[in-house]
Amino acid sequence: AGKYKGGKTKTIPDFAMYYERYRTRQTTKTSLAAELHISRPTLDRMIADYERELGQKGSKPYGDYKPQKVEQ
């Protein structure tokens, strides 16, 4: 019987406020992760979990926008 070797679950109070700042492009993921004293991959995981809770799985910052080819 071994011991659990994974990291402790991190919780951020008022994560919705931080997420909204990221979503409205007031901050970047890198600077937000530094501000919260967590790694960038941890922030990515927290954002994904939060979006899943909101039912926005697979949301894209620009909706379904696809650039069109420009003929010259």
PDB file of N, CA, C and O in Angstrom:
ATOM      1  N   ALA A   1       0.848  -1.182   0.000  1.00  0.00           N
ATOM      2  CA  ALA A   1       0.000   0.000   0.000  1.00  0.00           C
ATOM      3  C   ALA A   1       0.887   1.237   0.000  1.00  0.00           C
ATOM      4  O   ALA A   1       1.555   1.526   0.971  1.00  0.00           O
ATOM      5  N   GLY A   2       0.896   1.915  -1.130  1.00  0.00           N
ATOM      6  CA  GLY A   2       1.722   3.112  -1.241  1.00  0.00           C
ATOM      7  C   GLY A   2       0.955   4.368  -0.876  1.00  0.00           C
ATOM      8  O   GLY A   2      -0.258   4.351  -0.690  1.00  0.00           O
ATOM      9  N   LYS A   3       1.696   5.431  -0.755  1.00  0.00           N
ATOM     10  CA  LYS A   3       1.076   6.702  -0.427  1.00  0.00           C
ATOM     11  C   LYS A   3       0.750   7.457  -1.713  1.00  0.00           C
ATOM     12  O   LYS A   3       1.431   7.307  -2.726  1.00  0.00           O
ATOM     13  N   TYR A   4      -0.270   8.305  -1.654  1.00  0.00           N
ATOM     14  CA  TYR A   4      -0.648   9.155  -2.786  1.00  0.00           C
ATOM     15  C   TYR A   4       0.474  10.151  -3.042  1.00  0.00           C
ATOM     16  O   TYR A   4       0.933  10.834  -2.135  1.00  0.00           O
ATOM     17  N   LYS A   5       0.928  10.219  -4.290  1.00  0.00           N
ATOM     18  CA  LYS A   5       2.070  11.071  -4.596  1.00  0.00           C
ATOM     19  C   LYS A   5       1.701  12.321  -5.385  1.00  0.00           C
ATOM     20  O   LYS A   5       2.557  13.122  -5.714  1.00  0.00           O
ATOM     21  N   GLY A   6       0.432  12.483  -5.715  1.00  0.00           N
ATOM     22  CA  GLY A   6       0.022  13.647  -6.498  1.00  0.00           C
ATOM     23  C   GLY A   6      -0.004  14.911  -5.655  1.00  0.00           C
ATOM     24  O   GLY A   6       0.057  14.867  -4.434  1.00  0.00           O
ATOM     25  N   GLY A   7      -0.101  16.041  -6.333  1.00  0.00           N
ATOM     26  CA  GLY A   7      -0.156  17.320  -5.636  1.00  0.00           C
ATOM     27  C   GLY A   7      -1.513  17.551  -5.002  1.00  0.00           C
ATOM     28  O   GLY A   7      -2.495  16.913  -5.350  1.00  0.00           O
ATOM     29  N   LYS A   8      -1.547  18.467  -4.069  1.00  0.00           N
ATOM     30  CA  LYS A   8      -2.810  18.816  -3.421  1.00  0.00           C
ATOM     31  C   LYS A   8      -3.644  19.645  -4.393  1.00  0.00           C
ATOM     32  O   LYS A   8      -3.109  20.417  -5.189  1.00  0.00           O
ATOM     33  N   THR A   9      -4.957  19.512  -4.305  1.00  0.00           N
ATOM     34  CA  THR A   9      -5.852  20.287  -5.146  1.00  0.00           C
ATOM     35  C   THR A   9      -5.782  21.745  -4.739  1.00  0.00           C
ATOM     36  O   THR A   9      -5.891  22.077  -3.565  1.00  0.00           O
ATOM     37  N   LYS A  10      -5.575  22.606  -5.742  1.00  0.00           N
ATOM     38  CA  LYS A  10      -5.482  24.032  -5.455  1.00  0.00           C
ATOM     39  C   LYS A  10      -6.860  24.665  -5.636  1.00  0.00           C
ATOM     40  O   LYS A  10      -7.573  24.355  -6.573  1.00  0.00           O
ATOM     41  N   THR A  11      -7.215  25.538  -4.721  1.00  0.00           N
ATOM     42  CA  THR A  11      -8.473  26.263  -4.853  1.00  0.00           C
ATOM     43  C   THR A  11      -8.170  27.755  -4.804  1.00  0.00           C
ATOM     44  O   THR A  11      -7.320  28.194  -4.026  1.00  0.00           O
ATOM     45  N   ILE A  12      -8.838  28.511  -5.638  1.00  0.00           N
ATOM     46  CA  ILE A  12      -8.652  29.954  -5.707  1.00  0.00           C
ATOM     47  C   ILE A  12      -9.982  30.607  -5.355  1.00  0.00           C
ATOM     48  O   ILE A  12     -10.968  30.427  -6.073  1.00  0.00           O
ATOM     49  N   PRO A  13     -10.031  31.360  -4.249  1.00  0.00           N
ATOM     50  CA  PRO A  13     -11.283  32.062  -3.937  1.00  0.00           C
ATOM     51  C   PRO A  13     -11.579  33.093  -5.034  1.00  0.00           C
ATOM     52  O   PRO A  13     -10.666  33.710  -5.571  1.00  0.00           O
ATOM     53  N   ASP A  14     -12.837  33.264  -5.375  1.00  0.00           N
ATOM     54  CA  ASP A  14     -13.271  34.219  -6.399  1.00  0.00           C
ATOM     55  C   ASP A  14     -12.630  33.947  -7.760  1.00  0.00           C
ATOM     56  O   ASP A  14     -12.265  34.877  -8.484  1.00  0.00           O
ATOM     57  N   PHE A  15     -12.489  32.674  -8.132  1.00  0.00           N
ATOM     58  CA  PHE A  15     -11.883  32.345  -9.415  1.00  0.00           C
ATOM     59  C   PHE A  15     -12.680  32.944 -10.571  1.00  0.00           C
ATOM     60  O   PHE A  15     -12.107  33.320 -11.595  1.00  0.00           O
ATOM     61  N   ALA A  16     -13.991  33.094 -10.392  1.00  0.00           N
ATOM     62  CA  ALA A  16     -14.835  33.660 -11.453  1.00  0.00           C
ATOM     63  C   ALA A  16     -14.352  35.053 -11.842  1.00  0.00           C
ATOM     64  O   ALA A  16     -14.362  35.413 -13.023  1.00  0.00           O
ATOM     65  N   MET A  17     -13.920  35.842 -10.873  1.00  0.00           N
ATOM     66  CA  MET A  17     -13.436  37.198 -11.147  1.00  0.00           C
ATOM     67  C   MET A  17     -12.161  37.133 -12.007  1.00  0.00           C
ATOM     68  O   MET A  17     -12.028  37.858 -12.991  1.00  0.00           O
ATOM     69  N   TYR A  18     -11.238  36.253 -11.634  1.00  0.00           N
ATOM     70  CA  TYR A  18      -9.999  36.099 -12.395  1.00  0.00           C
ATOM     71  C   TYR A  18     -10.290  35.572 -13.808  1.00  0.00           C
ATOM     72  O   TYR A  18      -9.697  36.022 -14.785  1.00  0.00           O
ATOM     73  N   TYR A  19     -11.205  34.611 -13.904  1.00  0.00           N
ATOM     74  CA  TYR A  19     -11.576  34.045 -15.198  1.00  0.00           C
ATOM     75  C   TYR A  19     -12.156  35.130 -16.094  1.00  0.00           C
ATOM     76  O   TYR A  19     -11.830  35.205 -17.288  1.00  0.00           O
ATOM     77  N   GLU A  20     -13.003  35.976 -15.541  1.00  0.00           N
ATOM     78  CA  GLU A  20     -13.624  37.043 -16.331  1.00  0.00           C
ATOM     79  C   GLU A  20     -12.572  38.018 -16.852  1.00  0.00           C
ATOM     80  O   GLU A  20     -12.651  38.475 -17.983  1.00  0.00           O
ATOM     81  N   ARG A  21     -11.574  38.331 -16.025  1.00  0.00           N
ATOM     82  CA  ARG A  21     -10.476  39.203 -16.480  1.00  0.00           C
ATOM     83  C   ARG A  21      -9.736  38.567 -17.650  1.00  0.00           C
ATOM     84  O   ARG A  21      -9.370  39.249 -18.604  1.00  0.00           O
ATOM     85  N   TYR A  22      -9.505  37.256 -17.578  1.00  0.00           N
ATOM     86  CA  TYR A  22      -8.834  36.556 -18.679  1.00  0.00           C
ATOM     87  C   TYR A  22      -9.724  36.526 -19.921  1.00  0.00           C
ATOM     88  O   TYR A  22      -9.283  36.817 -21.023  1.00  0.00           O
ATOM     89  N   ARG A  23     -11.005  36.198 -19.715  1.00  0.00           N
ATOM     90  CA  ARG A  23     -11.930  36.051 -20.831  1.00  0.00           C
ATOM     91  C   ARG A  23     -12.135  37.368 -21.588  1.00  0.00           C
ATOM     92  O   ARG A  23     -12.289  37.380 -22.801  1.00  0.00           O
ATOM     93  N   THR A  24     -12.108  38.492 -20.880  1.00  0.00           N
ATOM     94  CA  THR A  24     -12.283  39.801 -21.519  1.00  0.00           C
ATOM     95  C   THR A  24     -10.947  40.396 -21.961  1.00  0.00           C
ATOM     96  O   THR A  24     -10.879  41.574 -22.280  1.00  0.00           O
ATOM     97  N   ARG A  25      -9.908  39.599 -21.942  1.00  0.00           N
ATOM     98  CA  ARG A  25      -8.573  39.968 -22.424  1.00  0.00           C
ATOM     99  C   ARG A  25      -7.954  41.128 -21.649  1.00  0.00           C
ATOM    100  O   ARG A  25      -7.189  41.895 -22.193  1.00  0.00           O
ATOM    101  N   GLN A  26      -8.283  41.234 -20.356  1.00  0.00           N
ATOM    102  CA  GLN A  26      -7.653  42.244 -19.519  1.00  0.00           C
ATOM    103  C   GLN A  26      -6.303  41.757 -19.008  1.00  0.00           C
ATOM    104  O   GLN A  26      -5.493  42.546 -18.534  1.00  0.00           O
ATOM    105  N   THR A  27      -6.089  40.451 -19.074  1.00  0.00           N
ATOM    106  CA  THR A  27      -4.824  39.859 -18.638  1.00  0.00           C
ATOM    107  C   THR A  27      -4.548  38.616 -19.478  1.00  0.00           C
ATOM    108  O   THR A  27      -5.452  38.092 -20.130  1.00  0.00           O
ATOM    109  N   THR A  28      -3.305  38.168 -19.454  1.00  0.00           N
ATOM    110  CA  THR A  28      -2.942  36.953 -20.188  1.00  0.00           C
ATOM    111  C   THR A  28      -2.913  35.774 -19.216  1.00  0.00           C
ATOM    112  O   THR A  28      -2.859  35.961 -17.996  1.00  0.00           O
ATOM    113  N   LYS A  29      -2.914  34.577 -19.766  1.00  0.00           N
ATOM    114  CA  LYS A  29      -2.827  33.392 -18.911  1.00  0.00           C
ATOM    115  C   LYS A  29      -1.524  33.394 -18.121  1.00  0.00           C
ATOM    116  O   LYS A  29      -1.507  33.056 -16.940  1.00  0.00           O
ATOM    117  N   THR A  30      -0.438  33.772 -18.774  1.00  0.00           N
ATOM    118  CA  THR A  30       0.874  33.750 -18.117  1.00  0.00           C
ATOM    119  C   THR A  30       0.910  34.696 -16.933  1.00  0.00           C
ATOM    120  O   THR A  30       1.335  34.327 -15.832  1.00  0.00           O
ATOM    121  N   SER A  31       0.442  35.947 -17.125  1.00  0.00           N
ATOM    122  CA  SER A  31       0.480  36.904 -16.022  1.00  0.00           C
ATOM    123  C   SER A  31      -0.523  36.529 -14.931  1.00  0.00           C
ATOM    124  O   SER A  31      -0.262  36.733 -13.746  1.00  0.00           O
ATOM    125  N   LEU A  32      -1.656  35.944 -15.326  1.00  0.00           N
ATOM    126  CA  LEU A  32      -2.645  35.519 -14.335  1.00  0.00           C
ATOM    127  C   LEU A  32      -2.097  34.377 -13.482  1.00  0.00           C
ATOM    128  O   LEU A  32      -2.255  34.370 -12.255  1.00  0.00           O
ATOM    129  N   ALA A  33      -1.418  33.419 -14.108  1.00  0.00           N
ATOM    130  CA  ALA A  33      -0.821  32.304 -13.369  1.00  0.00           C
ATOM    131  C   ALA A  33       0.222  32.822 -12.377  1.00  0.00           C
ATOM    132  O   ALA A  33       0.264  32.379 -11.224  1.00  0.00           O
ATOM    133  N   ALA A  34       1.025  33.790 -12.802  1.00  0.00           N
ATOM    134  CA  ALA A  34       2.039  34.356 -11.905  1.00  0.00           C
ATOM    135  C   ALA A  34       1.367  35.081 -10.729  1.00  0.00           C
ATOM    136  O   ALA A  34       1.808  34.954  -9.585  1.00  0.00           O
ATOM    137  N   GLU A  35       0.306  35.813 -11.014  1.00  0.00           N
ATOM    138  CA  GLU A  35      -0.418  36.545  -9.971  1.00  0.00           C
ATOM    139  C   GLU A  35      -1.016  35.591  -8.931  1.00  0.00           C
ATOM    140  O   GLU A  35      -1.035  35.888  -7.736  1.00  0.00           O
ATOM    141  N   LEU A  36      -1.488  34.439  -9.392  1.00  0.00           N
ATOM    142  CA  LEU A  36      -2.120  33.458  -8.500  1.00  0.00           C
ATOM    143  C   LEU A  36      -1.106  32.490  -7.878  1.00  0.00           C
ATOM    144  O   LEU A  36      -1.486  31.621  -7.104  1.00  0.00           O
ATOM    145  N   HIS A  37       0.167  32.611  -8.269  1.00  0.00           N
ATOM    146  CA  HIS A  37       1.238  31.736  -7.761  1.00  0.00           C
ATOM    147  C   HIS A  37       0.978  30.273  -8.082  1.00  0.00           C
ATOM    148  O   HIS A  37       1.141  29.389  -7.240  1.00  0.00           O
ATOM    149  N   ILE A  38       0.545  30.026  -9.325  1.00  0.00           N
ATOM    150  CA  ILE A  38       0.355  28.659  -9.812  1.00  0.00           C
ATOM    151  C   ILE A  38       1.028  28.561 -11.177  1.00  0.00           C
ATOM    152  O   ILE A  38       1.353  29.571 -11.798  1.00  0.00           O
ATOM    153  N   SER A  39       1.238  27.328 -11.647  1.00  0.00           N
ATOM    154  CA  SER A  39       1.878  27.154 -12.952  1.00  0.00           C
ATOM    155  C   SER A  39       0.854  27.380 -14.057  1.00  0.00           C
ATOM    156  O   SER A  39      -0.359  27.306 -13.849  1.00  0.00           O
ATOM    157  N   ARG A  40       1.357  27.637 -15.239  1.00  0.00           N
ATOM    158  CA  ARG A  40       0.477  27.859 -16.385  1.00  0.00           C
ATOM    159  C   ARG A  40      -0.362  26.614 -16.691  1.00  0.00           C
ATOM    160  O   ARG A  40      -1.570  26.728 -16.934  1.00  0.00           O
ATOM    161  N   PRO A  41       0.225  25.389 -16.685  1.00  0.00           N
ATOM    162  CA  PRO A  41      -0.604  24.200 -16.925  1.00  0.00           C
ATOM    163  C   PRO A  41      -1.702  24.027 -15.867  1.00  0.00           C
ATOM    164  O   PRO A  41      -2.809  23.583 -16.182  1.00  0.00           O
ATOM    165  N   THR A  42      -1.412  24.398 -14.613  1.00  0.00           N
ATOM    166  CA  THR A  42      -2.437  24.314 -13.570  1.00  0.00           C
ATOM    167  C   THR A  42      -3.564  25.292 -13.877  1.00  0.00           C
ATOM    168  O   THR A  42      -4.743  24.956 -13.738  1.00  0.00           O
ATOM    169  N   LEU A  43      -3.211  26.497 -14.316  1.00  0.00           N
ATOM    170  CA  LEU A  43      -4.237  27.480 -14.679  1.00  0.00           C
ATOM    171  C   LEU A  43      -5.070  26.962 -15.849  1.00  0.00           C
ATOM    172  O   LEU A  43      -6.300  27.092 -15.832  1.00  0.00           O
ATOM    173  N   ASP A  44      -4.423  26.371 -16.847  1.00  0.00           N
ATOM    174  CA  ASP A  44      -5.162  25.807 -17.983  1.00  0.00           C
ATOM    175  C   ASP A  44      -6.180  24.773 -17.509  1.00  0.00           C
ATOM    176  O   ASP A  44      -7.320  24.747 -17.979  1.00  0.00           O
ATOM    177  N   ARG A  45      -5.765  23.925 -16.588  1.00  0.00           N
ATOM    178  CA  ARG A  45      -6.650  22.893 -16.055  1.00  0.00           C
ATOM    179  C   ARG A  45      -7.818  23.525 -15.295  1.00  0.00           C
ATOM    180  O   ARG A  45      -8.971  23.113 -15.435  1.00  0.00           O
ATOM    181  N   MET A  46      -7.512  24.565 -14.501  1.00  0.00           N
ATOM    182  CA  MET A  46      -8.565  25.225 -13.725  1.00  0.00           C
ATOM    183  C   MET A  46      -9.567  25.922 -14.649  1.00  0.00           C
ATOM    184  O   MET A  46     -10.776  25.878 -14.398  1.00  0.00           O
ATOM    185  N   ILE A  47      -9.075  26.547 -15.713  1.00  0.00           N
ATOM    186  CA  ILE A  47      -9.965  27.209 -16.671  1.00  0.00           C
ATOM    187  C   ILE A  47     -10.852  26.170 -17.354  1.00  0.00           C
ATOM    188  O   ILE A  47     -12.057  26.359 -17.501  1.00  0.00           O
ATOM    189  N   ALA A  48     -10.258  25.051 -17.767  1.00  0.00           N
ATOM    190  CA  ALA A  48     -11.028  23.994 -18.423  1.00  0.00           C
ATOM    191  C   ALA A  48     -12.102  23.445 -17.493  1.00  0.00           C
ATOM    192  O   ALA A  48     -13.249  23.243 -17.903  1.00  0.00           O
ATOM    193  N   ASP A  49     -11.739  23.212 -16.238  1.00  0.00           N
ATOM    194  CA  ASP A  49     -12.714  22.710 -15.259  1.00  0.00           C
ATOM    195  C   ASP A  49     -13.830  23.722 -15.039  1.00  0.00           C
ATOM    196  O   ASP A  49     -15.003  23.365 -14.957  1.00  0.00           O
ATOM    197  N   TYR A  50     -13.459  24.995 -14.940  1.00  0.00           N
ATOM    198  CA  TYR A  50     -14.448  26.049 -14.699  1.00  0.00           C
ATOM    199  C   TYR A  50     -15.407  26.164 -15.886  1.00  0.00           C
ATOM    200  O   TYR A  50     -16.623  26.257 -15.710  1.00  0.00           O
ATOM    201  N   GLU A  51     -14.871  26.117 -17.113  1.00  0.00           N
ATOM    202  CA  GLU A  51     -15.723  26.190 -18.300  1.00  0.00           C
ATOM    203  C   GLU A  51     -16.633  24.978 -18.398  1.00  0.00           C
ATOM    204  O   GLU A  51     -17.777  25.088 -18.833  1.00  0.00           O
ATOM    205  N   ARG A  52     -16.127  23.818 -17.990  1.00  0.00           N
ATOM    206  CA  ARG A  52     -16.950  22.614 -17.993  1.00  0.00           C
ATOM    207  C   ARG A  52     -18.115  22.776 -17.020  1.00  0.00           C
ATOM    208  O   ARG A  52     -19.240  22.403 -17.307  1.00  0.00           O
ATOM    209  N   GLU A  53     -17.840  23.369 -15.851  1.00  0.00           N
ATOM    210  CA  GLU A  53     -18.895  23.627 -14.868  1.00  0.00           C
ATOM    211  C   GLU A  53     -19.943  24.573 -15.439  1.00  0.00           C
ATOM    212  O   GLU A  53     -21.124  24.433 -15.171  1.00  0.00           O
ATOM    213  N   LEU A  54     -19.506  25.553 -16.210  1.00  0.00           N
ATOM    214  CA  LEU A  54     -20.428  26.527 -16.792  1.00  0.00           C
ATOM    215  C   LEU A  54     -21.179  25.971 -18.000  1.00  0.00           C
ATOM    216  O   LEU A  54     -22.084  26.604 -18.508  1.00  0.00           O
ATOM    217  N   GLY A  55     -20.752  24.812 -18.483  1.00  0.00           N
ATOM    218  CA  GLY A  55     -21.386  24.230 -19.650  1.00  0.00           C
ATOM    219  C   GLY A  55     -20.882  24.845 -20.945  1.00  0.00           C
ATOM    220  O   GLY A  55     -21.550  24.791 -21.966  1.00  0.00           O
ATOM    221  N   GLN A  56     -19.690  25.420 -20.905  1.00  0.00           N
ATOM    222  CA  GLN A  56     -19.120  26.046 -22.090  1.00  0.00           C
ATOM    223  C   GLN A  56     -17.978  25.202 -22.651  1.00  0.00           C
ATOM    224  O   GLN A  56     -17.006  25.729 -23.151  1.00  0.00           O
ATOM    225  N   LYS A  57     -18.110  23.910 -22.558  1.00  0.00           N
ATOM    226  CA  LYS A  57     -17.026  23.039 -23.018  1.00  0.00           C
ATOM    227  C   LYS A  57     -16.684  23.348 -24.473  1.00  0.00           C
ATOM    228  O   LYS A  57     -17.549  23.466 -25.314  1.00  0.00           O
ATOM    229  N   GLY A  58     -15.407  23.530 -24.739  1.00  0.00           N
ATOM    230  CA  GLY A  58     -14.959  23.786 -26.094  1.00  0.00           C
ATOM    231  C   GLY A  58     -15.216  25.209 -26.559  1.00  0.00           C
ATOM    232  O   GLY A  58     -15.217  25.473 -27.741  1.00  0.00           O
ATOM    233  N   SER A  59     -15.430  26.134 -25.633  1.00  0.00           N
ATOM    234  CA  SER A  59     -15.694  27.509 -26.058  1.00  0.00           C
ATOM    235  C   SER A  59     -14.438  28.104 -26.686  1.00  0.00           C
ATOM    236  O   SER A  59     -13.324  27.787 -26.302  1.00  0.00           O
ATOM    237  N   LYS A  60     -14.650  28.938 -27.664  1.00  0.00           N
ATOM    238  CA  LYS A  60     -13.547  29.576 -28.368  1.00  0.00           C
ATOM    239  C   LYS A  60     -13.655  31.077 -28.159  1.00  0.00           C
ATOM    240  O   LYS A  60     -14.757  31.617 -28.161  1.00  0.00           O
ATOM    241  N   PRO A  61     -12.532  31.769 -27.993  1.00  0.00           N
ATOM    242  CA  PRO A  61     -12.603  33.204 -27.730  1.00  0.00           C
ATOM    243  C   PRO A  61     -13.249  34.000 -28.851  1.00  0.00           C
ATOM    244  O   PRO A  61     -13.813  35.043 -28.623  1.00  0.00           O
ATOM    245  N   TYR A  62     -13.204  33.491 -30.085  1.00  0.00           N
ATOM    246  CA  TYR A  62     -13.765  34.241 -31.207  1.00  0.00           C
ATOM    247  C   TYR A  62     -14.939  33.497 -31.825  1.00  0.00           C
ATOM    248  O   TYR A  62     -15.231  33.660 -32.998  1.00  0.00           O
ATOM    249  N   GLY A  63     -15.628  32.689 -31.045  1.00  0.00           N
ATOM    250  CA  GLY A  63     -16.774  31.957 -31.580  1.00  0.00           C
ATOM    251  C   GLY A  63     -16.345  30.982 -32.653  1.00  0.00           C
ATOM    252  O   GLY A  63     -15.318  30.327 -32.541  1.00  0.00           O
ATOM    253  N   ASP A  64     -17.117  30.906 -33.712  1.00  0.00           N
ATOM    254  CA  ASP A  64     -16.805  29.996 -34.812  1.00  0.00           C
ATOM    255  C   ASP A  64     -16.184  30.740 -35.984  1.00  0.00           C
ATOM    256  O   ASP A  64     -16.293  30.331 -37.134  1.00  0.00           O
ATOM    257  N   TYR A  65     -15.522  31.849 -35.721  1.00  0.00           N
ATOM    258  CA  TYR A  65     -14.891  32.652 -36.770  1.00  0.00           C
ATOM    259  C   TYR A  65     -13.816  31.856 -37.481  1.00  0.00           C
ATOM    260  O   TYR A  65     -12.967  31.238 -36.855  1.00  0.00           O
ATOM    261  N   LYS A  66     -13.892  31.862 -38.804  1.00  0.00           N
ATOM    262  CA  LYS A  66     -12.845  31.223 -39.615  1.00  0.00           C
ATOM    263  C   LYS A  66     -12.408  32.236 -40.657  1.00  0.00           C
ATOM    264  O   LYS A  66     -13.251  32.780 -41.387  1.00  0.00           O
ATOM    265  N   PRO A  67     -11.112  32.526 -40.742  1.00  0.00           N
ATOM    266  CA  PRO A  67     -10.652  33.515 -41.722  1.00  0.00           C
ATOM    267  C   PRO A  67     -10.947  33.042 -43.143  1.00  0.00           C
ATOM    268  O   PRO A  67     -10.843  31.854 -43.453  1.00  0.00           O
ATOM    269  N   GLN A  68     -11.332  33.972 -43.991  1.00  0.00           N
ATOM    270  CA  GLN A  68     -11.633  33.661 -45.389  1.00  0.00           C
ATOM    271  C   GLN A  68     -10.379  33.892 -46.228  1.00  0.00           C
ATOM    272  O   GLN A  68      -9.570  34.763 -45.944  1.00  0.00           O
ATOM    273  N   LYS A  69     -10.257  33.107 -47.303  1.00  0.00           N
ATOM    274  CA  LYS A  69      -9.134  33.308 -48.224  1.00  0.00           C
ATOM    275  C   LYS A  69      -9.382  34.588 -49.004  1.00  0.00           C
ATOM    276  O   LYS A  69     -10.505  34.861 -49.440  1.00  0.00           O
ATOM    277  N   VAL A  70      -8.338  35.356 -49.203  1.00  0.00           N
ATOM    278  CA  VAL A  70      -8.456  36.595 -49.941  1.00  0.00           C
ATOM    279  C   VAL A  70      -7.836  36.380 -51.325  1.00  0.00           C
ATOM    280  O   VAL A  70      -6.677  35.975 -51.436  1.00  0.00           O
ATOM    281  N   GLU A  71      -8.645  36.610 -52.362  1.00  0.00           N
ATOM    282  CA  GLU A  71      -8.123  36.448 -53.718  1.00  0.00           C
ATOM    283  C   GLU A  71      -7.473  37.736 -54.153  1.00  0.00           C
ATOM    284  O   GLU A  71      -7.965  38.819 -53.884  1.00  0.00           O
ATOM    285  N   GLN A  72      -6.338  37.620 -54.855  1.00  0.00           N
ATOM    286  CA  GLN A  72      -5.609  38.818 -55.293  1.00  0.00           C
ATOM    287  C   GLN A  72      -5.699  38.989 -56.786  1.00  0.00           C
ATOM    288  O   GLN A  72      -5.750  38.109 -57.554  1.00  0.00           O
TER     289      GLN A  72
END
